[in-house]
PDB file of C-alpha atoms in Angstrom:
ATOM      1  CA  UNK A   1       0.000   0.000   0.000  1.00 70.00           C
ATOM      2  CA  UNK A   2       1.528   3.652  -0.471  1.00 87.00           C
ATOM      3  CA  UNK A   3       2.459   5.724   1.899  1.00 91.00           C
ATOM      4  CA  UNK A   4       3.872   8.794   3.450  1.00 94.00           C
ATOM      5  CA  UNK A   5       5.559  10.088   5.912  1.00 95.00           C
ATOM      6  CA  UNK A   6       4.810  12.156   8.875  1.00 96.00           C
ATOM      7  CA  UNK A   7       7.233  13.936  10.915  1.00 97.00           C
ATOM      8  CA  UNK A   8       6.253  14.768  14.544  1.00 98.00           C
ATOM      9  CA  UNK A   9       7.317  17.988  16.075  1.00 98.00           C
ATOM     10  CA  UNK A  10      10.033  16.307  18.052  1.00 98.00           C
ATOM     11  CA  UNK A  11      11.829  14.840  14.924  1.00 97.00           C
ATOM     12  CA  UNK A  12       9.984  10.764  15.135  1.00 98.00           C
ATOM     13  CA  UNK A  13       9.162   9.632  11.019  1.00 98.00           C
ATOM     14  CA  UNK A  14       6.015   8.028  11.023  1.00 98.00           C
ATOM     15  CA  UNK A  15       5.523   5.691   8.014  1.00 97.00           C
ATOM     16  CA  UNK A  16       1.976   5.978   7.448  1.00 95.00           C
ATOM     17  CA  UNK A  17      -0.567   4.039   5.362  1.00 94.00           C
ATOM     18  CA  UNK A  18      -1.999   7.002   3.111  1.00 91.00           C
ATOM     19  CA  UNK A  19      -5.820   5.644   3.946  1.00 89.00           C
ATOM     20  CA  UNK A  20      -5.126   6.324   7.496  1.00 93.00           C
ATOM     21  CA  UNK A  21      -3.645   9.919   7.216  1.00 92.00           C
ATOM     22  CA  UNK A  22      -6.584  10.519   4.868  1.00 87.00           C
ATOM     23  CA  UNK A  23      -8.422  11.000   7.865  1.00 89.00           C
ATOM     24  CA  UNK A  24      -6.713  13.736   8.627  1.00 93.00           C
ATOM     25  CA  UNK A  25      -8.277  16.910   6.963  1.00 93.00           C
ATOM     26  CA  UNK A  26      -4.912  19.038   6.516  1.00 92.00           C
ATOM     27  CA  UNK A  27      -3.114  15.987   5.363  1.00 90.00           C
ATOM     28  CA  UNK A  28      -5.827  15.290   2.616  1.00 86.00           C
ATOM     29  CA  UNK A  29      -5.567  18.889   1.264  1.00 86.00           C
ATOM     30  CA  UNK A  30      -1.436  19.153   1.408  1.00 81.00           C
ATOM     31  CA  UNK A  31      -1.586  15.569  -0.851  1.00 76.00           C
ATOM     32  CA  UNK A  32      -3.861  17.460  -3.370  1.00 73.00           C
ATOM     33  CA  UNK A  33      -1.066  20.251  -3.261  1.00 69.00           C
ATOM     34  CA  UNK A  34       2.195  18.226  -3.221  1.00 63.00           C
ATOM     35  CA  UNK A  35       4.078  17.544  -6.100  1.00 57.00           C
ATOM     36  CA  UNK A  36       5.298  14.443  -7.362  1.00 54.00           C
ATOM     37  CA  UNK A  37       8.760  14.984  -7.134  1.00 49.00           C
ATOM     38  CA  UNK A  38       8.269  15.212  -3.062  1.00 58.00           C
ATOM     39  CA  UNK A  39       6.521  12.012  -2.450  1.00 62.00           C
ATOM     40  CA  UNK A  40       9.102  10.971  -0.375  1.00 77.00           C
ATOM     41  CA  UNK A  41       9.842  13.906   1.590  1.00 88.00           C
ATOM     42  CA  UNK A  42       8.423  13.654   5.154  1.00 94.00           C
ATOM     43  CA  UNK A  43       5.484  16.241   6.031  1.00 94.00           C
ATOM     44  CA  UNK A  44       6.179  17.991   9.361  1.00 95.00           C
ATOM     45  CA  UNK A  45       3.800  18.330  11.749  1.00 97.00           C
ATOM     46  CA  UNK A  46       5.174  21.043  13.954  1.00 97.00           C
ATOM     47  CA  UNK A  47       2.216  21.365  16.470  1.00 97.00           C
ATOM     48  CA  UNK A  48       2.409  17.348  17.532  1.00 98.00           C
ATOM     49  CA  UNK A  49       4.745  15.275  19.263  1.00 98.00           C
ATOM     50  CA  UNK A  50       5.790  11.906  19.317  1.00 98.00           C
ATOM     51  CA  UNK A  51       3.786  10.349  21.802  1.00 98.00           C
ATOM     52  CA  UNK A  52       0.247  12.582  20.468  1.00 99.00           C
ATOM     53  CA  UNK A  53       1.290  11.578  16.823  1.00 98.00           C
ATOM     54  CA  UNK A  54       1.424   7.786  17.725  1.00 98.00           C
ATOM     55  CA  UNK A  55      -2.024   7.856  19.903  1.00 98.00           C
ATOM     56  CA  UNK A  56      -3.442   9.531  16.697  1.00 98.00           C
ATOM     57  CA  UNK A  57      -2.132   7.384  14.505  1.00 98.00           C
ATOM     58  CA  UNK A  58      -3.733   4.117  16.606  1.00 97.00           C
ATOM     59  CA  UNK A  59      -7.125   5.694  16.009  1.00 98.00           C
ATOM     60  CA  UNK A  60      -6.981   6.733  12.465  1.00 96.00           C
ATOM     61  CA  UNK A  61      -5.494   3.008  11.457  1.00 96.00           C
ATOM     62  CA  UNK A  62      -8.569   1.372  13.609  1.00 96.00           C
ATOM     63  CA  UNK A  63     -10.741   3.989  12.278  1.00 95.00           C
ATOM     64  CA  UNK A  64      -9.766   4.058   8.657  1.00 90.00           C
ATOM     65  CA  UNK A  65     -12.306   2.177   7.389  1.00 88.00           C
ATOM     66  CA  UNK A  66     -15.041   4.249   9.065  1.00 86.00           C
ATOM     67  CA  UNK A  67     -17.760   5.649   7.113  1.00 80.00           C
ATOM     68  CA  UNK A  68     -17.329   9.485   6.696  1.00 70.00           C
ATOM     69  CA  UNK A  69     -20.177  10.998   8.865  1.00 65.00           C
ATOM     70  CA  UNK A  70     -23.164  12.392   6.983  1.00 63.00           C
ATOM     71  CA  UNK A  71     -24.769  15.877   8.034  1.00 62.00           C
ATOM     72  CA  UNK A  72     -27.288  14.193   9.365  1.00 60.00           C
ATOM     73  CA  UNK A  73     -24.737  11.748  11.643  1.00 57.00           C
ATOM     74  CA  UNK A  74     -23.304  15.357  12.957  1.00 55.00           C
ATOM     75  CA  UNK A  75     -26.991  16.318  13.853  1.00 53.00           C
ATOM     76  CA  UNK A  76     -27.040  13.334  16.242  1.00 57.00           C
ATOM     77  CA  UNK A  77     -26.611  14.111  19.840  1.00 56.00           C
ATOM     78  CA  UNK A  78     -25.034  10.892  21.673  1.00 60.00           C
ATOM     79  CA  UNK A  79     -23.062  10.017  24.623  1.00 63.00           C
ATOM     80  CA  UNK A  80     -22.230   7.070  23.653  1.00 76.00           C
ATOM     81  CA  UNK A  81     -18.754   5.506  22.966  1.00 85.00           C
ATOM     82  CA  UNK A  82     -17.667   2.523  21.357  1.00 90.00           C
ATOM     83  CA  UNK A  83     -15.602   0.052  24.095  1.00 94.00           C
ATOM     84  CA  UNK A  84     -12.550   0.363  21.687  1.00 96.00           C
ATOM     85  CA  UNK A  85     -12.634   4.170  21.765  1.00 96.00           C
ATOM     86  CA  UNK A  86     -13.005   3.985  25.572  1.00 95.00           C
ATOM     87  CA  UNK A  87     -10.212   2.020  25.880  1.00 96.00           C
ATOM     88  CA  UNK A  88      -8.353   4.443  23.646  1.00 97.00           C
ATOM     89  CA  UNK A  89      -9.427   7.333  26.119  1.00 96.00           C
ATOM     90  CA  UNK A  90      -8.397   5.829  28.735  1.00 95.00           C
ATOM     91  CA  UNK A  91      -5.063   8.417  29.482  1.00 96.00           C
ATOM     92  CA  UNK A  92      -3.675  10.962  31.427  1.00 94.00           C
ATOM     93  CA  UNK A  93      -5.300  14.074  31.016  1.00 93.00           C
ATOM     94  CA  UNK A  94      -2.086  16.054  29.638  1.00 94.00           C
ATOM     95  CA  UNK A  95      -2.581  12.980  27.060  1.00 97.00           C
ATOM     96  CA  UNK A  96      -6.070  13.428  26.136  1.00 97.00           C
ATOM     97  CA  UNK A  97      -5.855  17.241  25.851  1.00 96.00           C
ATOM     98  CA  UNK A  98      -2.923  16.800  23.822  1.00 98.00           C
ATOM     99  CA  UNK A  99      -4.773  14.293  20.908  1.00 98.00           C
ATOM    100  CA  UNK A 100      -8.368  17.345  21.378  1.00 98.00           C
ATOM    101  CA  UNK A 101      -5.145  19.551  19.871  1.00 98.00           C
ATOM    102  CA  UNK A 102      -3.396  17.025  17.645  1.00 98.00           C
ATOM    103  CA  UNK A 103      -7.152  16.417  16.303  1.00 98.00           C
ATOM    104  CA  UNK A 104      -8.349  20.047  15.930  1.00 98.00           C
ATOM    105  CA  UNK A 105      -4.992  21.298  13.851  1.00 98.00           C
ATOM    106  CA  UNK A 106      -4.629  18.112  12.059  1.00 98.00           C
ATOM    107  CA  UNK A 107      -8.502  18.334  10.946  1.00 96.00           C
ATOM    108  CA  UNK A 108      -9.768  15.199  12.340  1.00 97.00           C
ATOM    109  CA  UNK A 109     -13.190  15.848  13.452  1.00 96.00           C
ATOM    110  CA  UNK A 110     -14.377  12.935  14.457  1.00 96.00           C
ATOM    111  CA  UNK A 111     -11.483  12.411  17.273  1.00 97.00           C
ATOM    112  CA  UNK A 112     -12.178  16.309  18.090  1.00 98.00           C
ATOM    113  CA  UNK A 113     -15.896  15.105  18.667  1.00 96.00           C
ATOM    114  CA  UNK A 114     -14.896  12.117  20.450  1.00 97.00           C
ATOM    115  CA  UNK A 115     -12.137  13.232  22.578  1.00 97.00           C
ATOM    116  CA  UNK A 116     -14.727  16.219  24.071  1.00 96.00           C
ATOM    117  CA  UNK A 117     -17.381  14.299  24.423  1.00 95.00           C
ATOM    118  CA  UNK A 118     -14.970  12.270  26.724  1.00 94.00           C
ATOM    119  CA  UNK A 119     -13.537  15.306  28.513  1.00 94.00           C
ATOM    120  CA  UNK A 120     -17.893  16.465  28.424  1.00 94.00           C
ATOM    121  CA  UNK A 121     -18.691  12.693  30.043  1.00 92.00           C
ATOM    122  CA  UNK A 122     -15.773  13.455  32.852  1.00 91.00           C
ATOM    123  CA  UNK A 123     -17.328  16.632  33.875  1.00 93.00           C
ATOM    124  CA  UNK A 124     -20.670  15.581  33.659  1.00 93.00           C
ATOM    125  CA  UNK A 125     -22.833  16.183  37.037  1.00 93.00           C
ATOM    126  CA  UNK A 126     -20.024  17.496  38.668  1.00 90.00           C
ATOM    127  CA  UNK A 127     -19.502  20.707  40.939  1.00 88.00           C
ATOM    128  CA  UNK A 128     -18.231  23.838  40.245  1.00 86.00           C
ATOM    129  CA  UNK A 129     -15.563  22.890  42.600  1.00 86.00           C
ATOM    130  CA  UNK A 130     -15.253  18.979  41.428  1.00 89.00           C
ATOM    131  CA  UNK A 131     -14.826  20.318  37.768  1.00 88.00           C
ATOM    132  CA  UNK A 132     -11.872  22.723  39.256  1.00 84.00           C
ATOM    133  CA  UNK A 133     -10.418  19.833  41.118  1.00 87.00           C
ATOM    134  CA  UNK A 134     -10.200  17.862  37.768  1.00 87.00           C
ATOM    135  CA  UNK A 135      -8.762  20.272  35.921  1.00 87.00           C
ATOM    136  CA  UNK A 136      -6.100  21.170  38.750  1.00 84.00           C
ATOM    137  CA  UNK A 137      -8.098  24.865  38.712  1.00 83.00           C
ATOM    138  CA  UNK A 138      -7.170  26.714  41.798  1.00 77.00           C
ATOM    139  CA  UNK A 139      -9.985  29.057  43.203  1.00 69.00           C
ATOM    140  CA  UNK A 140      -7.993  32.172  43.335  1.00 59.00           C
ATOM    141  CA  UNK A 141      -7.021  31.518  39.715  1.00 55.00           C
ATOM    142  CA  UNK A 142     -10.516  31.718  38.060  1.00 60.00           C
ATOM    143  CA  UNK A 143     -12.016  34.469  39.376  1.00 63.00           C
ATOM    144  CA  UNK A 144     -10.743  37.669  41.858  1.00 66.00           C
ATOM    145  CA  UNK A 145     -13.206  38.916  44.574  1.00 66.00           C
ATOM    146  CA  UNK A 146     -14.488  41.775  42.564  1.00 72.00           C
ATOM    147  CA  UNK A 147     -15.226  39.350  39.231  1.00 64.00           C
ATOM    148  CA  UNK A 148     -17.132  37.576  41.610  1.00 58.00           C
ATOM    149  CA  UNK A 149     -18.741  40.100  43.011  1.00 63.00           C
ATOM    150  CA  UNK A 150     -19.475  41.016  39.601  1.00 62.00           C
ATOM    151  CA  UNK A 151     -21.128  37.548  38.617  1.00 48.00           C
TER     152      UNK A 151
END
């Protein structure tokens, strides 16, 4: 199968099945604009690392075979999540904000969908004060007395 090359911010080459990095948006228009003569050249990805790249990568290659969403699949509201992609989710934080970046500059929007509906699902029925917890959100860092005074 062809493929190309992907080259995380940190310097890692990631030979890549073409089919899977067709599910990235940006990487789907830059093979419309590359020229032949560059086929072999990796494409940098200067906003992901390693260890985001790779995570990506996993989903995209169990993914690739997905059907692309229809407008009326991005009219559906659900919670739900497939066991595989739960398993997939199932990082560190720093992690799982990292891929909702990787995903959103890399044009991947049904890993941007998932991944918030994840982070959506962790704060769900929580506190003000259990949803500052999670995030490591001191009090005296979201709001001074007067903005709160204000609110």
């Amino acid at each position: 199968m062809p493929s190309i090359k992907l080259q995380s911010s940190d310097g890692e080459i990631f030979d890549t099945d073409i089919q899977v990095a067709e599910r990235f948006g940006i990487i789907k228009s830059l093979l419309g604009d590359c020229p032949e003569d560059d086929e072999n050249a990796p494409v940098p990805l200067p906003k992901v690392n390693s260890t985001i790249l790779r995570k990506v990568l996993s989903w995209a290659q169990h993914h690739k075979d997905d059907v692309e969403p229809t407008e009326d699949d991005d009219n559906k509201d659900t919670d739900e999540i497939s066991s595989w992609d739960a398993d997939f989710l199932k990082v560190d934080k720093s992690i799982l904000f990292g891929i909702i970046a990787a995903a959103n500059y890399l044009e991947i929007k049904e890993l941007l969908e998932l991944t918030c509906q994840a982070v959506a699902n962790m704060i769900k029925g929580k506190t003000p004060q259990e949803i500052r917890n999670i995030f490591n959100i001191r009090d005296e860092s979201t709001f001074t007395r007067s903005e709160e005074e204000q609110a």
